[in-house]
GROMACS .gro file of C-alpha atoms in nm:
model
  113
    1MET     CA    1   5.885  15.435   6.956
    2ASN     CA    2   5.592  15.363   6.775
    3GLU     CA    3   5.447  14.996   6.782
    4LYS     CA    4   5.459  14.938   6.416
    5LEU     CA    5   5.818  15.042   6.408
    6SER     CA    6   5.885  14.825   6.711
    7ARG     CA    7   5.718  14.529   6.540
    8VAL     CA    8   5.944  14.572   6.234
    9ILE     CA    9   6.235  14.588   6.431
   10HIS     CA   10   6.141  14.264   6.629
   11LYS     CA   11   6.077  14.098   6.282
   12ILE     CA   12   6.416  14.202   6.162
   13LYS     CA   13   6.597  14.067   6.457
   14ARG     CA   14   6.391  13.731   6.446
   15THR     CA   15   6.505  13.687   6.077
   16GLY     CA   16   6.870  13.756   6.176
   17VAL     CA   17   6.869  13.494   6.450
   18PHE     CA   18   6.709  13.247   6.214
   19PHE     CA   19   6.970  13.292   5.952
   20LEU     CA   20   7.229  13.271   6.234
   21LYS     CA   21   7.108  12.954   6.368
   22ASN     CA   22   7.046  12.782   6.018
   23TYR     CA   23   7.320  12.899   5.779
   24SER     CA   24   7.694  12.824   5.899
   25ILE     CA   25   7.824  13.059   5.639
   26VAL     CA   26   7.612  13.351   5.787
   27LEU     CA   27   7.760  13.257   6.140
   28LEU     CA   28   8.121  13.238   5.998
   29ILE     CA   29   8.077  13.589   5.873
   30TYR     CA   30   7.926  13.703   6.170
   31ASN     CA   31   8.175  13.556   6.408
   32SER     CA   32   8.455  13.682   6.199
   33PHE     CA   33   8.331  14.038   6.209
   34TYR     CA   34   8.317  14.022   6.589
   35ARG     CA   35   8.656  13.872   6.630
   36LEU     CA   36   8.798  14.173   6.433
   37ILE     CA   37   8.622  14.442   6.626
   38ASN     CA   38   8.615  14.298   6.978
   39LYS     CA   39   8.937  14.128   7.041
   40ARG     CA   40   9.117  14.407   7.230
   41LYS     CA   41   8.792  14.498   7.420
   42PHE     CA   42   8.725  14.139   7.524
   43TYR     CA   43   9.087  14.059   7.648
   44ARG     CA   44   9.114  14.398   7.819
   45GLU     CA   45   8.770  14.300   8.008
   46ILE     CA   46   8.909  13.952   8.102
   47LYS     CA   47   9.227  14.104   8.233
   48LEU     CA   48   9.047  14.359   8.466
   49ARG     CA   49   8.839  14.083   8.589
   50GLU     CA   50   9.117  13.849   8.688
   51ASN     CA   51   9.134  14.022   9.041
   52ILE     CA   52   8.753  14.049   9.099
   53SER     CA   53   8.639  13.854   9.407
   54ILE     CA   54   8.397  13.552   9.326
   55PHE     CA   55   8.160  13.712   9.582
   56ASP     CA   56   8.138  14.031   9.362
   57TYR     CA   57   7.858  13.886   9.139
   58LYS     CA   58   7.760  14.240   9.008
   59GLY     CA   59   8.109  14.298   8.888
   60LEU     CA   60   8.133  13.956   8.735
   61SER     CA   61   7.810  13.960   8.565
   62LYS     CA   62   7.866  14.284   8.373
   63GLN     CA   63   7.844  14.226   8.006
   64ILE     CA   64   8.143  14.109   7.829
   65PRO     CA   65   8.208  14.202   7.456
   66TYR     CA   66   8.116  13.916   7.232
   67PHE     CA   67   8.444  13.754   7.100
   68PRO     CA   68   8.379  13.411   6.956
   69ILE     CA   69   8.679  13.188   7.035
   70GLU     CA   70   8.523  12.863   6.975
   71LYS     CA   71   8.368  12.744   6.642
   72ILE     CA   72   8.081  12.585   6.835
   73LYS     CA   73   7.865  12.905   6.907
   74ASP     CA   74   7.730  12.780   7.247
   75ALA     CA   75   8.072  12.710   7.377
   76ASN     CA   76   8.151  13.084   7.346
   77PHE     CA   77   7.911  13.172   7.649
   78TYR     CA   78   7.999  12.931   7.923
   79GLY     CA   79   8.358  12.884   7.944
   80HIS     CA   80   8.355  12.507   8.003
   81LEU     CA   81   8.520  12.418   7.671
   82HIS     CA   82   8.824  12.631   7.744
   83SER     CA   83   8.863  12.454   8.080
   84LEU     CA   84   8.828  12.117   7.930
   85LYS     CA   85   9.087  12.196   7.652
   86LYS     CA   86   9.318  12.329   7.934
   87TYR     CA   87   9.271  12.008   8.155
   88ALA     CA   88   9.305  11.784   7.868
   89GLY     CA   89   9.618  11.957   7.708
   90VAL     CA   90   9.455  11.986   7.367
   91ASP     CA   91   9.425  12.293   7.157
   92LYS     CA   92   9.080  12.179   6.969
   93ILE     CA   93   8.774  12.004   7.061
   94THR     CA   94   8.543  11.983   6.776
   95HIS     CA   95   8.233  11.815   6.935
   96SER     CA   96   7.927  12.006   7.088
   97ILE     CA   97   7.951  11.962   7.474
   98GLU     CA   98   7.612  12.027   7.639
   99HIS     CA   99   7.598  12.248   7.937
  100GLY     CA  100   7.265  12.118   8.075
  101LEU     CA  101   7.045  11.802   8.081
  102TYR     CA  102   6.772  11.740   7.827
  103LEU     CA  103   6.491  11.510   7.929
  104GLY     CA  104   6.312  11.316   7.679
  105ASN     CA  105   6.406  11.259   7.297
  106TYR     CA  106   6.477  11.648   7.221
  107VAL     CA  107   6.822  11.680   7.058
  108PRO     CA  108   6.920  12.063   6.966
  109TYR     CA  109   6.998  12.078   6.590
  110ALA     CA  110   7.366  12.196   6.652
  111THR     CA  111   7.424  11.911   6.868
  112PHE     CA  112   7.279  11.658   6.622
  113LEU     CA  113   7.505  11.813   6.338
   0.00000   0.00000   0.00000
């Protein structure tokens, strides 16, 4: 692939990420699309991994089809919100839950909202 085409593709990807991060309607459309096309693949992969040993890090770290279950996009990547909902006995948690520690006065935009 030539360098000019590579730069164009990179710029298109950056623009797409910008719109996904800053426009909730674009994120809604994006997530709806992936919920339609990846539902069966996602749950099939989860079922296959139920019996994998926790020590099989290579098997567990294979890519899973993106299937956005949670409205808060970051919660779709870590699994902690699912566990908290199950523990609390609720169907929905509408607040953002950080998975790490931020030092200083930085607050991610999604968390601020």
